[in-house]
Amino acid sequence: MTIPLIGISKPILKIKELISHVANTCLNVLITGETGVGKEVVAQNLYAESTRSSKKFVKINCAALPETLLESELYGFEKGAFTGAHKKRPGKFQTADKGVLFLDEIGDMPMALQSKMLHVLQSGEFSPLGSDQEFKTDVWVIAATNHNLEQCMLQKTFREDLFYRLNIIKIDIPPLRERKKDIPALIEYYFNLYKSEYPENHGSKPDSDTLIKLCNYPWPGNVRQLQNCIKKQMVINSWEKIFNELPKNNHDITPHTLEDNKFNADQIFENNEFVSDQSDIISEFVGLPTSSDKLFEDISLKKIKKLASDKVEKEVIAFVLEKVGWNRSRAAKILKISYKTLLYKMNEFEVHPPVK
Ligand SMILES: Nc1ncnc2c1ncn2[C@@H]1O[C@H](COP(=O)(O)OP(=O)(O)OP(=O)(O)O)[C@@H](O)[C@H]1O
């Protein structure tokens, strides 16, 4: 089953659009992004939308196998090609014929295999190990990596010619912390998915405060990490525990990146849909409910007027008091209220002079 590409952030919407344009061209695609961002999901979606979807999607992880094994997996081998080759076996290029070959972790492919790969991509021909025969193959190659291949080329660990062959269409998936808008949608999707898969588990969805916390967490393991948290929540049903157990120090995340993307409760998460562009005022005074029923329960104009005017009063009183060196009589005069009222309000709003 192909997992749909969940998300409503601009980068994900752009990627969805790109998928629909590229799917039937079968131009080589290079998908980049940190681990767990969804590179394989994008590859699967490209395949599912293409005319090749009735053929095979064959995946090979170029980082997981030693060089000789990777070579035999890719191209296959003849009987007796090496010790232990008791009978011939087709390789991934043959199995994926007319379909898709997904080369995961291409940045980890050994140099010696990169030249052979380039030859196959240019000619569409390959020979299994131990064979003189050339086979023709017609595969759509989609490659993925979490390495910076430009950097690898400078360090001479990745061939430039192969890079340009693979990088005809480039899809870069930003880390989850740079597209926080996708987090509530992903939570909703995986929550429903796991609920139908494990009906005996009863974890609850995050409330508004937890949702904001989850949105502001940097997710170094990206969607995979978020997904694991949701699975765990389905079993232990304690967002607090889950949140406390999340690793808090991630050296890759600069304060700058976090600040730029801080989720300030400006989206309402509801049945996998958002009402976005909500102002900070609404977020502050109405809150971030998890369902539309709750939203309407919580709105009382009278209550909101009181909350808003209290907030403004508190700020103005504190500002004036600070300006007059906490001289209450002067502040009361400036604010045109009695001394007694000022004391009452200072007490109510907990406005106190700084402790010396
Ligand atoms: N946009 C998305 N919508 C739905 N599921 C997603 C999305 N992105 C990632 N996932 C899920 O997160 C998990 C990790 O995704 P995937 O394996 O595609 O990441 P990756 O970038 O290929 O990771 P790696 O580099 O470690 O191989 C998968 O279970 C996948 O289903």
Tab-separated table of C-alpha atoms and ligand atoms in Angstrom:
chain	number	residue	atom	x	y	z
A	1	MET	CA	0.000	0.000	0.000
A	2	THR	CA	1.324	3.441	-0.889
A	3	ILE	CA	1.341	5.837	2.053
A	4	PRO	CA	-0.165	9.155	0.941
A	5	LEU	CA	2.131	12.147	1.235
A	6	ILE	CA	0.551	13.928	4.178
A	7	GLY	CA	1.108	17.640	4.652
A	8	ILE	CA	-0.226	21.092	3.925
A	9	SER	CA	2.958	23.126	4.228
A	10	LYS	CA	4.135	24.985	1.142
A	11	PRO	CA	7.081	22.625	0.478
A	12	ILE	CA	4.851	19.546	0.665
A	13	LEU	CA	2.203	21.103	-1.589
A	14	LYS	CA	4.942	21.956	-4.085
A	15	ILE	CA	6.312	18.420	-3.924
A	16	LYS	CA	2.823	16.989	-4.528
A	17	GLU	CA	2.503	19.197	-7.590
A	18	LEU	CA	5.943	18.191	-8.814
A	19	ILE	CA	5.067	14.513	-8.369
A	20	SER	CA	2.026	14.892	-10.603
A	21	HIS	CA	4.119	16.621	-13.279
A	22	VAL	CA	7.077	14.255	-13.163
A	23	ALA	CA	5.325	10.915	-12.640
A	24	ASN	CA	4.735	10.224	-16.295
A	25	THR	CA	7.965	11.606	-17.662
A	26	CYS	CA	10.102	8.900	-16.061
A	27	LEU	CA	13.014	11.317	-15.869
A	28	ASN	CA	15.554	10.297	-13.255
A	29	VAL	CA	14.742	11.793	-9.886
A	30	LEU	CA	17.035	12.534	-6.970
A	31	ILE	CA	15.276	12.922	-3.622
A	32	THR	CA	17.237	14.548	-0.820
A	33	GLY	CA	16.536	15.252	2.833
A	34	GLU	CA	17.415	14.206	6.355
A	35	THR	CA	16.634	10.750	7.617
A	36	GLY	CA	12.929	10.087	8.181
A	37	VAL	CA	11.614	13.075	6.174
A	38	GLY	CA	9.727	10.876	3.731
A	39	LYS	CA	12.053	10.278	0.783
A	40	GLU	CA	10.723	6.775	0.245
A	41	VAL	CA	7.140	8.028	0.576
A	42	VAL	CA	7.820	10.501	-2.232
A	43	ALA	CA	9.407	7.752	-4.359
A	44	GLN	CA	6.376	5.498	-3.790
A	45	ASN	CA	4.008	8.316	-4.704
A	46	LEU	CA	5.936	9.012	-7.916
A	47	TYR	CA	5.640	5.338	-8.801
A	48	ALA	CA	1.942	5.126	-7.841
A	49	GLU	CA	1.068	8.077	-10.062
A	50	SER	CA	3.115	6.847	-13.024
A	51	THR	CA	2.145	4.560	-15.884
A	52	ARG	CA	4.595	2.066	-14.386
A	53	SER	CA	2.430	1.441	-11.336
A	54	SER	CA	1.272	-1.931	-12.667
A	55	LYS	CA	4.918	-3.079	-12.785
A	56	LYS	CA	7.327	-3.547	-9.895
A	57	PHE	CA	8.737	-1.010	-7.420
A	58	VAL	CA	12.092	-2.483	-6.448
A	59	LYS	CA	14.115	-0.965	-3.631
A	60	ILE	CA	17.756	-1.427	-2.815
A	61	ASN	CA	19.594	0.181	0.071
A	62	CYS	CA	23.071	1.032	-1.187
A	63	ALA	CA	24.386	1.646	2.335
A	64	ALA	CA	23.288	-1.641	3.822
A	65	LEU	CA	25.428	-4.037	1.771
A	66	PRO	CA	29.159	-4.533	1.284
A	67	GLU	CA	30.450	-3.656	-2.198
A	68	THR	CA	30.505	-7.147	-3.758
A	69	LEU	CA	27.113	-8.094	-2.389
A	70	LEU	CA	25.612	-4.807	-3.575
A	71	GLU	CA	26.979	-5.416	-7.048
A	72	SER	CA	25.517	-8.909	-7.250
A	73	GLU	CA	22.189	-7.675	-5.887
A	74	LEU	CA	22.009	-4.937	-8.514
A	75	TYR	CA	23.101	-6.889	-11.568
A	76	GLY	CA	22.546	-10.533	-10.617
A	77	PHE	CA	25.019	-13.342	-11.240
A	78	GLU	CA	25.627	-16.504	-13.216
A	79	LYS	CA	26.089	-19.890	-11.606
A	80	GLY	CA	29.727	-20.209	-10.465
A	81	ALA	CA	30.415	-16.438	-10.731
A	82	PHE	CA	31.882	-16.543	-7.221
A	83	THR	CA	32.176	-18.963	-4.336
A	84	GLY	CA	28.691	-19.731	-3.150
A	85	ALA	CA	26.962	-18.815	-6.449
A	86	HIS	CA	25.335	-22.218	-6.788
A	87	LYS	CA	22.704	-21.055	-9.251
A	88	LYS	CA	22.122	-17.989	-11.343
A	89	ARG	CA	20.073	-15.169	-9.897
A	90	PRO	CA	18.581	-12.096	-11.518
A	91	GLY	CA	19.538	-8.700	-10.119
A	92	LYS	CA	17.358	-5.716	-9.195
A	93	PHE	CA	17.869	-4.107	-12.619
A	94	GLN	CA	16.276	-7.137	-14.194
A	95	THR	CA	13.483	-7.511	-11.640
A	96	ALA	CA	12.572	-3.840	-11.967
A	97	ASP	CA	12.408	-3.960	-15.774
A	98	LYS	CA	9.570	-1.659	-16.996
A	99	GLY	CA	9.040	-0.593	-13.397
A	100	VAL	CA	10.880	1.538	-10.863
A	101	LEU	CA	14.261	0.963	-9.246
A	102	PHE	CA	14.565	2.949	-6.025
A	103	LEU	CA	18.224	3.417	-5.101
A	104	ASP	CA	18.078	4.372	-1.436
A	105	GLU	CA	21.149	5.934	0.221
A	106	ILE	CA	22.835	6.418	-3.165
A	107	GLY	CA	25.409	8.708	-1.524
A	108	ASP	CA	26.886	5.637	0.188
A	109	MET	CA	27.472	3.695	-3.020
A	110	PRO	CA	31.156	2.724	-3.347
A	111	MET	CA	33.043	4.586	-6.128
A	112	ALA	CA	33.791	1.399	-8.082
A	113	LEU	CA	30.068	0.667	-8.375
A	114	GLN	CA	29.250	4.249	-9.290
A	115	SER	CA	31.040	3.938	-12.651
A	116	LYS	CA	29.164	0.732	-13.471
A	117	MET	CA	25.908	2.414	-12.468
A	118	LEU	CA	26.678	5.346	-14.758
A	119	HIS	CA	27.256	2.973	-17.659
A	120	VAL	CA	23.881	1.277	-17.082
A	121	LEU	CA	22.068	4.582	-16.802
A	122	GLN	CA	23.622	5.814	-20.051
A	123	SER	CA	23.242	2.680	-22.142
A	124	GLY	CA	20.416	0.812	-20.414
A	125	GLU	CA	22.639	-2.267	-20.628
A	126	PHE	CA	24.298	-4.403	-17.987
A	127	SER	CA	25.935	-7.786	-17.534
A	128	PRO	CA	25.325	-10.042	-14.535
A	129	LEU	CA	28.467	-11.080	-12.633
A	130	GLY	CA	30.245	-13.921	-14.378
A	131	SER	CA	28.429	-13.365	-17.672
A	132	ASP	CA	29.580	-11.898	-21.003
A	133	GLN	CA	26.035	-11.358	-22.108
A	134	GLU	CA	24.625	-7.814	-22.142
A	135	PHE	CA	21.026	-7.421	-20.999
A	136	LYS	CA	18.834	-4.497	-21.911
A	137	THR	CA	16.828	-2.926	-19.122
A	138	ASP	CA	14.180	-0.245	-18.989
A	139	VAL	CA	13.937	1.014	-15.444
A	140	TRP	CA	12.892	4.348	-14.048
A	141	VAL	CA	15.594	5.218	-11.565
A	142	ILE	CA	14.630	7.168	-8.478
A	143	ALA	CA	17.514	7.768	-6.090
A	144	ALA	CA	17.539	9.143	-2.565
A	145	THR	CA	20.151	10.314	-0.136
A	146	ASN	CA	20.554	12.148	3.125
A	147	HIS	CA	24.082	13.208	2.155
A	148	ASN	CA	24.937	16.515	0.555
A	149	LEU	CA	26.074	15.150	-2.810
A	150	GLU	CA	27.608	18.485	-3.869
A	151	GLN	CA	29.853	18.174	-0.818
A	152	CYS	CA	30.561	14.510	-1.640
A	153	MET	CA	31.638	15.517	-5.162
A	154	LEU	CA	34.080	18.060	-3.730
A	155	GLN	CA	35.425	15.365	-1.429
A	156	LYS	CA	35.657	13.039	-4.455
A	157	THR	CA	33.439	10.395	-2.869
A	158	PHE	CA	30.673	10.838	-5.416
A	159	ARG	CA	31.103	10.994	-9.208
A	160	GLU	CA	30.045	14.231	-10.798
A	161	ASP	CA	28.848	12.551	-14.011
A	162	LEU	CA	26.650	10.156	-12.044
A	163	PHE	CA	25.268	13.050	-10.013
A	164	TYR	CA	24.156	14.875	-13.160
A	165	ARG	CA	22.626	11.674	-14.549
A	166	LEU	CA	20.543	11.149	-11.425
A	167	ASN	CA	19.774	14.740	-10.629
A	168	ILE	CA	17.588	15.514	-13.647
A	169	ILE	CA	14.683	16.250	-11.332
A	170	LYS	CA	15.595	17.149	-7.785
A	171	ILE	CA	13.132	16.908	-4.926
A	172	ASP	CA	14.432	18.259	-1.649
A	173	ILE	CA	12.275	17.493	1.398
A	174	PRO	CA	12.843	19.959	4.247
A	175	PRO	CA	13.112	18.629	7.799
A	176	LEU	CA	9.885	18.507	9.780
A	177	ARG	CA	11.005	21.361	12.068
A	178	GLU	CA	10.942	23.641	9.016
A	179	ARG	CA	7.367	22.696	8.099
A	180	LYS	CA	5.601	22.589	11.426
A	181	LYS	CA	2.248	23.056	9.725
A	182	ASP	CA	2.456	19.396	8.692
A	183	ILE	CA	2.706	18.095	12.247
A	184	PRO	CA	-1.007	18.214	13.236
A	185	ALA	CA	-1.979	16.671	9.895
A	186	LEU	CA	0.535	13.858	10.348
A	187	ILE	CA	-0.649	13.253	13.911
A	188	GLU	CA	-4.241	13.063	12.742
A	189	TYR	CA	-3.388	10.713	9.874
A	190	TYR	CA	-1.297	8.296	11.900
A	191	PHE	CA	-3.675	8.413	14.824
A	192	ASN	CA	-6.542	7.252	12.648
A	193	LEU	CA	-4.371	4.693	10.895
A	194	TYR	CA	-3.155	3.096	14.114
A	195	LYS	CA	-6.576	3.240	15.662
A	196	SER	CA	-7.962	1.117	12.856
A	197	GLU	CA	-4.926	-1.179	12.966
A	198	TYR	CA	-4.960	-1.605	16.752
A	199	PRO	CA	-8.570	-1.006	17.913
A	200	GLU	CA	-7.688	-2.404	21.344
A	201	ASN	CA	-5.392	0.594	22.044
A	202	HIS	CA	-6.938	3.740	23.441
A	203	GLY	CA	-4.405	6.556	23.455
A	204	SER	CA	-5.983	9.992	23.205
A	205	LYS	CA	-5.100	12.704	20.716
A	206	PRO	CA	-3.052	15.640	21.994
A	207	ASP	CA	-4.953	18.518	23.586
A	208	SER	CA	-4.204	22.045	22.385
A	209	ASP	CA	-1.266	22.685	24.732
A	210	THR	CA	0.375	19.362	23.928
A	211	LEU	CA	-0.174	19.966	20.235
A	212	ILE	CA	1.666	23.273	20.448
A	213	LYS	CA	4.486	21.582	22.353
A	214	LEU	CA	4.664	18.846	19.739
A	215	CYS	CA	4.701	21.429	16.960
A	216	ASN	CA	7.555	23.301	18.571
A	217	TYR	CA	9.693	20.227	19.206
A	218	PRO	CA	12.522	20.023	16.618
A	219	TRP	CA	11.999	16.337	15.635
A	220	PRO	CA	15.581	15.388	14.745
A	221	GLY	CA	14.291	12.010	13.516
A	222	ASN	CA	11.595	13.784	11.481
A	223	VAL	CA	8.338	12.031	10.581
A	224	ARG	CA	9.649	8.612	11.608
A	225	GLN	CA	10.248	9.883	15.151
A	226	LEU	CA	6.832	11.548	15.309
A	227	GLN	CA	5.214	8.365	14.039
A	228	ASN	CA	6.902	6.318	16.769
A	229	CYS	CA	5.621	8.742	19.406
A	230	ILE	CA	2.072	8.328	18.138
A	231	LYS	CA	2.425	4.526	18.211
A	232	LYS	CA	3.688	4.775	21.782
A	233	GLN	CA	0.852	7.106	22.783
A	234	MET	CA	-1.664	4.555	21.478
A	235	VAL	CA	-0.267	2.126	24.041
A	236	ILE	CA	0.784	4.176	27.089
A	237	ASN	CA	-1.695	7.039	26.695
A	238	SER	CA	0.422	9.746	28.298
A	239	TRP	CA	1.567	12.612	26.123
A	240	GLU	CA	3.316	14.078	29.123
A	241	LYS	CA	5.473	11.002	29.523
A	242	ILE	CA	6.177	10.842	25.813
A	243	PHE	CA	7.129	14.494	25.679
A	244	ASN	CA	9.395	14.198	28.712
A	245	GLU	CA	11.185	11.255	27.169
A	246	LEU	CA	11.941	13.032	23.888
A	247	PRO	CA	15.633	13.897	23.512
A	248	LYS	CA	15.888	17.624	24.153
A	249	ASN	CA	19.380	18.505	22.939
A	250	ASN	CA	19.889	18.432	19.254
A	251	HIS	CA	23.098	20.092	18.215
A	252	ASP	CA	21.954	20.308	14.583
A	253	ILE	CA	19.193	22.711	15.448
A	254	THR	CA	20.199	26.310	15.829
A	255	PRO	CA	18.068	28.669	17.939
A	256	HIS	CA	17.686	30.715	14.771
A	257	THR	CA	16.008	27.859	12.890
A	258	LEU	CA	13.683	27.200	15.778
A	259	GLU	CA	12.717	30.811	16.284
A	260	ASP	CA	11.955	31.302	12.599
A	261	ASN	CA	9.541	28.430	12.631
A	262	LYS	CA	7.995	28.706	16.027
A	263	PHE	CA	4.460	27.428	15.931
A	264	ASN	CA	2.429	30.128	17.636
A	265	ALA	CA	-0.903	28.385	17.735
A	266	ASP	CA	-2.048	29.990	14.516
A	267	GLN	CA	-3.612	26.863	13.129
A	268	ILE	CA	-6.569	24.887	14.272
A	269	PHE	CA	-6.241	21.180	13.973
A	270	GLU	CA	-9.467	19.548	13.143
A	271	ASN	CA	-10.273	16.332	11.267
A	272	ASN	CA	-7.049	16.550	9.335
A	273	GLU	CA	-7.897	20.042	8.119
A	274	PHE	CA	-6.664	23.417	9.146
A	275	VAL	CA	-8.057	26.808	9.455
A	276	SER	CA	-4.815	28.627	8.920
A	277	ASP	CA	-3.782	32.275	9.063
A	278	GLN	CA	-5.543	32.650	12.367
A	279	SER	CA	-4.290	35.752	14.159
A	280	ASP	CA	-2.284	35.671	17.362
A	281	ILE	CA	-5.181	37.389	19.164
A	282	ILE	CA	-7.523	34.531	18.364
A	283	SER	CA	-4.893	32.004	19.401
A	284	GLU	CA	-4.290	33.809	22.654
A	285	PHE	CA	-7.824	34.457	23.751
A	286	VAL	CA	-9.778	31.664	22.099
A	287	GLY	CA	-7.018	29.040	22.294
A	288	LEU	CA	-6.306	26.094	20.062
A	289	PRO	CA	-9.109	23.589	20.413
A	290	THR	CA	-8.897	20.121	18.926
A	291	SER	CA	-12.401	20.001	17.529
A	292	SER	CA	-14.865	22.463	16.124
A	293	ASP	CA	-17.462	21.659	18.839
A	294	LYS	CA	-14.948	22.575	21.500
A	295	LEU	CA	-14.069	25.740	19.609
A	296	PHE	CA	-17.615	27.056	19.740
A	297	GLU	CA	-18.099	26.003	23.343
A	298	ASP	CA	-15.156	28.133	24.374
A	299	ILE	CA	-16.068	31.383	22.646
A	300	SER	CA	-17.900	33.840	24.831
A	301	LEU	CA	-17.473	37.414	23.672
A	302	LYS	CA	-18.050	38.725	27.167
A	303	LYS	CA	-15.331	36.492	28.579
A	304	ILE	CA	-12.936	37.372	25.767
A	305	LYS	CA	-13.560	41.105	26.213
A	306	LYS	CA	-12.702	40.754	29.886
A	307	LEU	CA	-9.560	38.708	29.162
A	308	ALA	CA	-8.397	41.194	26.530
A	309	SER	CA	-9.063	44.293	28.616
A	310	ASP	CA	-7.376	42.715	31.669
A	311	LYS	CA	-4.317	41.961	29.605
A	312	VAL	CA	-4.092	45.509	28.240
A	313	GLU	CA	-4.776	47.075	31.671
A	314	LYS	CA	-2.109	44.944	33.308
A	315	GLU	CA	0.474	45.902	30.729
A	316	VAL	CA	-0.305	49.617	30.866
A	317	ILE	CA	-0.289	49.695	34.690
A	318	ALA	CA	3.058	47.883	34.827
A	319	PHE	CA	4.472	50.216	32.152
A	320	VAL	CA	3.402	53.420	33.909
A	321	LEU	CA	4.557	52.218	37.328
A	322	GLU	CA	7.944	51.361	35.932
A	323	LYS	CA	8.249	54.784	34.264
A	324	VAL	CA	7.491	56.634	37.517
A	325	GLY	CA	9.834	54.493	39.599
A	326	TRP	CA	6.929	52.619	41.214
A	327	ASN	CA	5.501	55.797	42.771
A	328	ARG	CA	1.868	54.676	43.132
A	329	SER	CA	0.326	58.119	43.748
A	330	ARG	CA	1.917	59.476	40.545
A	331	ALA	CA	0.876	56.415	38.569
A	332	ALA	CA	-2.732	56.668	39.831
A	333	LYS	CA	-2.840	60.332	38.728
A	334	ILE	CA	-1.454	59.547	35.275
A	335	LEU	CA	-3.923	56.680	34.848
A	336	LYS	CA	-6.786	58.832	36.167
A	337	ILE	CA	-7.864	56.261	38.748
A	338	SER	CA	-7.937	56.454	42.537
A	339	TYR	CA	-4.982	55.287	44.569
A	340	LYS	CA	-7.202	52.567	46.059
A	341	THR	CA	-8.261	51.293	42.624
A	342	LEU	CA	-4.638	51.158	41.540
A	343	LEU	CA	-3.704	49.060	44.571
A	344	TYR	CA	-6.665	46.774	43.916
A	345	LYS	CA	-5.676	46.286	40.267
A	346	MET	CA	-2.018	45.747	41.102
A	347	ASN	CA	-3.092	43.017	43.436
A	348	GLU	CA	-5.554	41.490	40.948
A	349	PHE	CA	-3.075	41.443	38.061
A	350	GLU	CA	-0.128	40.552	40.247
A	351	VAL	CA	1.875	43.606	39.223
A	352	HIS	CA	4.711	43.938	41.733
A	353	PRO	CA	7.792	46.161	41.904
A	354	PRO	CA	11.011	44.326	41.019
A	355	VAL	CA	12.717	42.633	43.972
A	356	LYS	CA	15.943	44.480	44.790
B	1	LIG	N1	4.615	13.263	4.378
B	1	LIG	C1	4.434	12.058	4.933
B	1	LIG	N2	3.192	11.558	5.006
B	1	LIG	C2	2.984	10.351	5.587
B	1	LIG	N3	3.939	9.590	6.122
B	1	LIG	C3	5.192	10.036	6.088
B	1	LIG	C4	5.510	11.287	5.473
B	1	LIG	N4	6.827	11.465	5.558
B	1	LIG	C5	7.323	10.396	6.182
B	1	LIG	N5	6.356	9.525	6.516
B	1	LIG	C6	6.521	8.260	7.266
B	1	LIG	O1	7.702	8.393	8.051
B	1	LIG	C7	8.490	7.221	7.988
B	1	LIG	C8	9.840	7.564	7.362
B	1	LIG	O2	9.624	7.902	6.005
B	1	LIG	P1	10.638	7.428	4.857
B	1	LIG	O3	11.143	6.030	5.102
B	1	LIG	O4	10.013	7.704	3.553
B	1	LIG	O5	11.822	8.454	5.164
B	1	LIG	P2	13.246	8.558	4.466
B	1	LIG	O6	13.504	9.988	4.261
B	1	LIG	O7	13.286	7.665	3.259
B	1	LIG	O8	14.167	8.000	5.629
B	1	LIG	P3	15.636	7.348	5.525
B	1	LIG	O9	16.563	8.397	4.980
B	1	LIG	O10	15.970	7.020	6.952
B	1	LIG	O11	15.537	6.144	4.641
B	1	LIG	C9	7.741	6.220	7.153
B	1	LIG	O12	7.051	5.323	8.000
B	1	LIG	C10	6.762	7.050	6.363
B	1	LIG	O13	5.581	6.350	6.097
